CSV table of C-alpha atoms and ligand atoms in Angstrom, one decimal:
chain,number,residue,atom,x,y,z
A,268,MET,CA,21.8,-1.8,38.2
A,269,ILE,CA,19.6,-4.6,39.5
A,270,GLU,CA,18.8,-7.8,37.7
A,271,ILE,CA,15.1,-8.3,37.0
A,272,ILE,CA,13.6,-11.7,36.0
A,273,ARG,CA,10.1,-11.4,34.5
A,274,GLU,CA,8.2,-14.6,35.0
A,275,ALA,CA,4.8,-13.0,35.2
A,276,GLY,CA,3.1,-11.3,32.3
A,277,ILE,CA,2.5,-8.0,34.0
A,278,HIS,CA,5.4,-5.6,33.6
A,279,LEU,CA,6.5,-2.3,35.0
A,280,PRO,CA,9.6,-0.8,33.5
A,281,ASP,CA,13.0,-1.6,35.1
A,282,ALA,CA,13.5,2.1,35.8
A,283,VAL,CA,10.8,2.1,38.4
A,284,PHE,CA,12.7,-0.5,40.5
A,285,GLU,CA,16.1,1.0,39.8
A,286,SER,CA,15.0,4.4,41.3
A,287,ALA,CA,13.2,2.7,44.2
A,288,ALA,CA,16.3,0.7,45.0
A,289,GLU,CA,18.3,3.9,44.9
A,290,ALA,CA,15.9,5.6,47.3
A,291,CYS,CA,16.3,2.6,49.8
A,292,PHE,CA,20.1,2.6,49.6
A,293,GLN,CA,20.1,6.4,50.2
A,294,SER,CA,17.7,6.2,53.1
A,295,TYR,CA,19.8,3.4,54.6
A,296,GLY,CA,23.0,5.4,54.1
A,297,LEU,CA,24.6,2.8,51.9
A,298,LYS,CA,27.7,4.5,50.4
A,299,LYS,CA,28.9,1.6,48.2
A,300,PRO,CA,27.1,0.3,45.1
A,301,ALA,CA,24.7,-2.5,45.8
A,302,THR,CA,22.8,-4.9,43.6
A,303,LEU,CA,20.1,-7.5,43.9
A,304,CYS,CA,17.9,-9.8,41.9
A,305,LEU,CA,14.2,-9.2,41.6
A,306,THR,CA,11.8,-11.8,40.2
A,307,LEU,CA,8.3,-10.7,39.2
A,308,THR,CA,6.2,-13.8,39.6
A,309,ASP,CA,2.6,-14.9,40.1
A,310,ASP,CA,0.5,-16.7,42.8
A,311,ALA,CA,1.7,-20.2,41.7
A,312,GLY,CA,5.4,-19.1,41.4
A,313,ILE,CA,5.6,-17.5,44.8
A,314,ARG,CA,3.8,-20.4,46.4
A,315,GLU,CA,6.4,-22.8,45.0
A,316,LYS,CA,9.3,-20.8,46.4
A,317,ASN,CA,7.5,-20.3,49.7
A,318,ARG,CA,7.1,-24.1,49.9
A,319,ASP,CA,10.5,-25.1,48.7
A,320,PHE,CA,12.6,-22.6,50.7
A,321,ARG,CA,10.5,-21.7,53.7
A,322,ASP,CA,8.4,-24.8,54.2
A,323,LYS,CA,5.2,-22.8,53.8
A,324,ASP,CA,2.8,-24.1,51.2
A,325,GLU,CA,0.9,-20.8,50.8
A,326,VAL,CA,0.6,-17.8,48.5
A,327,THR,CA,2.2,-14.5,49.8
A,328,ASP,CA,2.9,-11.1,48.4
A,329,VAL,CA,6.7,-10.7,48.7
A,330,LEU,CA,9.6,-12.9,49.7
A,331,SER,CA,13.2,-11.8,50.5
A,332,PHE,CA,16.3,-14.0,50.6
A,333,PRO,CA,19.2,-11.9,52.0
A,334,SER,CA,22.7,-12.9,51.1
A,335,LEU,CA,24.1,-11.1,54.2
A,336,ASN,CA,23.2,-11.6,57.8
A,337,LEU,CA,22.5,-7.9,58.6
A,338,SER,CA,20.3,-6.4,61.3
A,339,PRO,CA,19.6,-2.8,62.5
A,340,GLN,CA,22.5,-3.4,65.0
A,341,ASN,CA,24.8,-5.2,62.6
A,342,THR,CA,24.7,-2.8,59.6
A,343,PHE,CA,26.4,-3.2,56.3
A,344,ASP,CA,30.2,-3.1,56.5
A,345,GLU,CA,32.0,-3.0,53.2
A,346,ASN,CA,35.2,-4.4,54.7
A,347,SER,CA,33.7,-7.4,56.4
A,348,PRO,CA,34.6,-10.9,55.0
A,349,ALA,CA,30.9,-11.6,54.5
A,350,SER,CA,30.5,-8.4,52.4
A,351,LEU,CA,33.6,-9.2,50.4
A,352,SER,CA,32.3,-12.7,49.6
A,353,VAL,CA,29.2,-11.2,47.9
A,354,TRP,CA,31.1,-8.7,45.8
A,355,ASP,CA,29.8,-9.0,42.3
A,356,ALA,CA,32.8,-8.2,40.1
A,357,GLU,CA,30.8,-8.0,36.9
A,358,GLN,CA,28.3,-5.5,38.3
A,359,LYS,CA,30.9,-3.9,40.5
A,360,ALA,CA,28.5,-3.9,43.4
A,361,PHE,CA,27.7,-5.8,46.6
A,362,TYR,CA,25.0,-8.5,46.0
A,363,LEU,CA,22.4,-8.1,48.7
A,364,GLY,CA,20.2,-11.1,47.8
A,365,ASP,CA,16.9,-12.0,46.0
A,366,ILE,CA,13.4,-10.5,46.1
A,367,LEU,CA,10.3,-12.1,44.7
A,368,ILE,CA,7.1,-10.1,44.2
A,369,ASN,CA,3.8,-11.7,43.4
A,370,VAL,CA,2.1,-9.4,40.8
A,371,ASP,CA,-1.2,-11.1,41.2
A,372,ARG,CA,-1.3,-10.3,44.9
A,373,ALA,CA,0.0,-6.8,44.2
A,374,ARG,CA,-2.9,-6.1,41.9
A,375,GLU,CA,-5.4,-7.4,44.5
A,376,GLN,CA,-3.8,-5.3,47.3
A,377,ALA,CA,-3.7,-2.2,45.2
A,378,GLU,CA,-7.5,-2.5,44.7
A,379,THR,CA,-8.1,-3.3,48.4
A,380,TYR,CA,-6.0,-0.2,49.5
A,381,GLY,CA,-7.4,2.0,46.8
A,382,HIS,CA,-4.1,3.0,45.3
A,383,SER,CA,-2.2,2.3,42.1
A,384,PHE,CA,-0.5,-0.9,41.0
A,385,PHE,CA,2.7,1.2,40.7
A,386,ARG,CA,2.4,2.3,44.3
A,387,GLU,CA,1.7,-1.2,45.6
A,388,MET,CA,4.6,-2.7,43.6
A,389,THR,CA,6.9,0.0,44.8
A,390,TYR,CA,5.9,-0.6,48.4
A,391,LEU,CA,6.4,-4.3,48.2
A,392,PHE,CA,9.8,-3.9,46.5
A,393,VAL,CA,10.9,-1.4,49.2
A,394,HIS,CA,9.7,-3.7,51.9
A,395,GLY,CA,11.8,-6.5,50.3
A,396,VAL,CA,14.9,-4.4,50.0
A,397,PHE,CA,14.8,-3.5,53.7
A,398,HIS,CA,14.5,-7.2,54.5
A,399,LEU,CA,17.7,-7.7,52.5
A,400,LEU,CA,19.3,-5.0,54.6
A,401,GLY,CA,18.4,-6.8,57.8
A,402,TYR,CA,15.1,-5.2,58.9
A,403,ASP,CA,12.3,-7.3,60.3
A,404,HIS,CA,8.9,-7.0,61.9
A,405,MET,CA,9.0,-9.7,64.5
A,406,ASN,CA,8.3,-7.3,67.4
A,407,LYS,CA,6.8,-3.8,67.8
A,408,GLU,CA,10.1,-2.0,68.0
A,409,ASP,CA,11.7,-3.7,64.9
A,410,GLN,CA,8.4,-3.2,63.0
A,411,LEU,CA,8.6,0.6,63.8
A,412,SER,CA,12.1,1.0,62.7
A,413,MET,CA,11.5,-0.9,59.5
A,414,ARG,CA,8.4,1.2,58.8
A,415,GLN,CA,10.4,4.4,59.3
A,416,GLN,CA,13.0,3.3,56.8
A,417,GLU,CA,10.3,2.3,54.4
A,418,GLU,CA,8.5,5.5,54.7
A,419,ASN,CA,11.6,7.5,54.2
A,420,ALA,CA,12.5,5.5,51.1
A,421,LEU,CA,9.0,5.7,49.7
A,422,ASN,CA,8.8,9.4,50.2
A,423,LYS,CA,12.1,9.7,48.2
A,424,ALA,CA,10.9,7.2,45.6
A,425,PHE,CA,7.6,9.0,45.1
A,426,THR,CA,8.8,12.6,45.1
A,427,SER,CA,12.1,12.0,43.4
A,428,VAL,CA,10.9,10.8,40.0
A,429,SER,CA,13.1,13.2,38.0
A,430,ASP,CA,12.4,14.2,34.4
A,431,GLU,CA,15.2,11.9,33.3
A,432,GLU,CA,13.6,9.0,35.1
A,433,LEU,CA,10.1,9.8,33.8
A,434,LEU,CA,11.6,9.9,30.3
A,435,ALA,CA,13.4,6.6,30.9
A,436,ILE,CA,10.2,5.0,32.0
A,437,ALA,CA,8.4,6.3,28.9
A,438,ARG,CA,11.1,4.8,26.7
A,439,GLU,CA,10.7,1.5,28.4
A,440,ALA,CA,6.9,1.6,28.2
A,441,ARG,CA,7.4,2.0,24.4
A,442,SER,CA,8.6,-1.6,24.2
A,443,PHE,CA,5.1,-2.9,25.0
A,444,ALA,CA,3.5,-1.0,22.1
A,445,TYR,CA,1.2,-3.1,19.9
A,446,VAL,CA,1.9,-1.7,16.5
A,447,PRO,CA,1.6,-4.3,13.7
A,448,TYR,CA,0.1,-1.7,11.3
A,449,SER,CA,2.1,1.5,11.7
A,450,ARG,CA,5.3,0.1,13.3
A,451,TYR,CA,5.4,3.4,15.1
A,452,ARG,CA,6.1,2.7,18.8
A,453,VAL,CA,5.0,5.2,21.4
A,454,GLY,CA,5.5,4.9,25.2
A,455,ALA,CA,4.1,7.3,27.9
A,456,ALA,CA,4.8,7.8,31.6
A,457,LEU,CA,2.2,9.9,33.4
A,458,LEU,CA,3.3,11.3,36.8
A,459,ALA,CA,0.5,11.9,39.3
A,460,LYS,CA,0.6,14.5,42.0
A,461,ASP,CA,0.9,11.7,44.7
A,462,GLY,CA,4.1,10.5,43.0
A,463,SER,CA,2.5,7.5,41.3
A,464,VAL,CA,3.6,6.8,37.7
A,465,TYR,CA,1.3,5.2,35.2
A,466,THR,CA,2.7,3.9,32.0
A,467,GLY,CA,1.0,3.5,28.6
A,468,CYS,CA,1.8,2.4,25.1
A,469,ASN,CA,-0.1,2.7,21.8
A,470,ILE,CA,-2.4,-0.2,21.0
A,471,GLU,CA,-3.5,-0.6,17.4
A,472,ASN,CA,-6.3,-2.5,15.9
A,473,ALA,CA,-7.2,-4.1,12.6
A,474,SER,CA,-10.0,-1.6,12.5
A,475,PHE,CA,-7.5,1.3,12.4
A,476,GLY,CA,-9.7,4.0,14.0
A,477,LEU,CA,-9.9,2.0,17.2
A,478,THR,CA,-6.3,2.5,18.0
A,479,ASN,CA,-5.5,3.9,21.4
A,480,CYS,CA,-2.6,6.3,21.8
A,481,ALA,CA,0.1,5.8,24.5
A,482,GLU,CA,-1.0,9.0,26.3
A,483,ARG,CA,-4.6,8.0,26.5
A,484,THR,CA,-3.7,4.5,27.7
A,485,ALA,CA,-1.7,6.0,30.6
A,486,VAL,CA,-4.5,8.5,31.5
A,487,PHE,CA,-7.2,5.8,31.4
A,488,LYS,CA,-5.1,3.5,33.6
A,489,ALA,CA,-4.7,6.2,36.1
A,490,VAL,CA,-8.3,7.4,36.2
A,491,SER,CA,-9.6,3.8,36.4
A,492,ASP,CA,-7.3,3.3,39.4
A,493,GLY,CA,-8.9,6.3,41.1
A,494,ASN,CA,-6.2,8.9,40.3
A,495,GLN,CA,-7.2,12.1,38.5
A,496,GLU,CA,-4.5,14.6,39.5
A,497,PHE,CA,-1.5,14.8,37.2
A,498,GLU,CA,1.8,16.7,37.2
A,499,ALA,CA,3.6,15.7,34.0
A,500,ILE,CA,3.7,13.3,31.2
A,501,ALA,CA,6.7,12.0,29.3
A,502,ILE,CA,6.1,10.6,25.8
A,503,ALA,CA,8.8,8.6,23.9
A,504,ALA,CA,9.0,7.5,20.2
A,505,ASP,CA,11.7,6.4,17.9
A,506,LYS,CA,12.3,8.8,15.0
A,507,THR,CA,10.1,11.9,15.3
A,508,ALA,CA,9.1,14.1,18.3
A,509,PRO,CA,5.8,12.5,19.6
A,510,TRP,CA,3.8,15.6,20.4
A,511,PRO,CA,0.4,14.3,21.5
A,512,CYS,CA,-2.4,14.2,18.9
A,513,GLY,CA,-5.4,16.4,19.2
A,514,ALA,CA,-7.6,13.7,20.8
A,515,CYS,CA,-5.0,13.0,23.6
A,516,ARG,CA,-4.6,16.8,24.2
A,517,GLN,CA,-8.3,17.1,24.8
A,518,VAL,CA,-8.4,14.0,27.1
A,519,MET,CA,-5.4,15.1,29.2
A,520,SER,CA,-6.8,18.7,29.3
A,521,GLU,CA,-10.0,17.3,31.0
A,522,PHE,CA,-7.9,16.4,34.1
A,523,ALA,CA,-4.8,18.6,34.0
A,524,PRO,CA,-5.0,21.6,31.7
A,525,GLU,CA,-1.5,22.8,32.9
A,526,LEU,CA,0.2,19.4,32.6
A,527,ARG,CA,3.9,19.5,31.7
A,528,VAL,CA,4.5,17.6,28.5
A,529,LEU,CA,7.9,16.2,27.8
A,530,VAL,CA,8.6,14.5,24.5
A,531,THR,CA,11.7,12.4,23.6
A,532,TRP,CA,12.8,10.7,20.5
A,533,ASP,CA,16.0,9.4,18.9
A,534,ASP,CA,16.8,8.1,22.5
A,535,GLY,CA,18.1,11.4,23.6
A,536,LYS,CA,16.4,14.4,22.1
A,537,VAL,CA,14.0,16.1,24.5
A,538,LEU,CA,11.5,19.0,24.2
A,539,GLU,CA,9.1,20.4,26.8
A,540,SER,CA,5.8,22.3,26.6
A,541,ARG,CA,2.7,22.8,28.7
A,542,LEU,CA,-0.7,21.4,27.8
A,543,ASP,CA,-2.4,24.8,27.8
A,544,GLN,CA,0.1,26.0,25.2
A,545,LEU,CA,-0.5,22.8,23.1
A,546,LEU,CA,-4.3,23.1,23.4
A,547,PRO,CA,-5.4,26.7,24.0
A,548,HIS,CA,-9.2,27.2,24.4
A,549,SER,CA,-9.9,23.5,25.1
A,550,PHE,CA,-13.4,22.3,25.0
A,551,LEU,CA,-15.3,22.6,28.3
A,552,THR,CA,-19.0,22.1,29.0
A,553,PHE,CA,-19.0,23.5,32.4
A,554,THR,CA,-17.2,26.2,34.4
A,555,GLU,CA,-15.5,25.6,37.7
A,556,ASP,CA,-18.5,26.9,39.8
A,557,GLN,CA,-20.9,24.6,37.8
A,558,ASN,CA,-18.7,21.7,38.8
A,559,GLY,CA,-19.6,21.9,42.5
B,190,THU,N1,0.2,7.7,18.5
B,190,THU,C1,0.4,7.8,19.9
B,190,THU,O1,0.5,6.7,20.5
B,190,THU,N2,0.3,9.0,20.5
B,190,THU,C2,0.1,10.2,19.8
B,190,THU,O2,0.0,11.2,20.4
B,190,THU,C3,0.1,10.1,18.3
B,190,THU,C4,0.0,8.8,17.6
B,190,THU,C5,0.3,6.3,17.9
B,190,THU,C6,-1.1,5.9,17.3
B,190,THU,C7,-0.6,4.9,16.3
B,190,THU,O3,-0.5,3.6,16.9
B,190,THU,C8,0.7,5.4,15.9
B,190,THU,O4,1.2,6.3,16.8
B,190,THU,C9,0.8,6.0,14.5
B,190,THU,O5,-0.2,6.9,14.3
């Protein structure tokens, strides 16, 4: 478990960072449990820390403060006095240090690089974790070995989102639901083919018909970030199985008629189906060859 402090108003569920941290530790070959503290902050917050701790009065994207003095040559040793001094008895894990991510900058960079906010945040986090593990980019050689570790971990993080993790992300996304009218919270986690995960929640409105379901929120976030290829969606609710409504089935079918659909409720019950079973004969105005 890692500790996450949310100073900035933009949130990704904890599970995203938990699984990315696991991917880094695996890629590094860390056998012992490790922990760290991640602060999600904004332009002003990171500038303050950069000024106070690094004497640089400027905005940046990510900052790392390692608790151990590791390097690619001096790798983590569970028996060293330094390691023992950062043993966190409560978490039962070695405390590697602090990472701060500027979510304002992450949003801008996601746009510049043309990939999702999720992907950019995961990249910045992975970069921060390898700094904690002693990697640096001061010269070409160090830069290359850091990049290799990062790529390895990112490949793991992006291809290893298991059904359990996707369900956990959907359950957390549910907590952001805006439901003053129905009180029925729904969360969704949409897994794209490139490994990105887009979350969504239901957003209600005083004019009831304007309500947006969790699934459509996730799909619209993905498509508006330039991603249209999807693998699976997990949908979480509290008391009843949240099979997607007809409108959401039609919207999802536009992009992924064979999407895997996982529903979970009661924090443990899970059922799975495929979109073409949930919506046979979906509405289409063109055939594949007309599409070209
Ligand atoms: N809802 C969803 O978010 N997804 C669905 O597939 C069905 C319904 C939401 C909309 C509304 O906020 C609440 O559940 C009750 O209908």
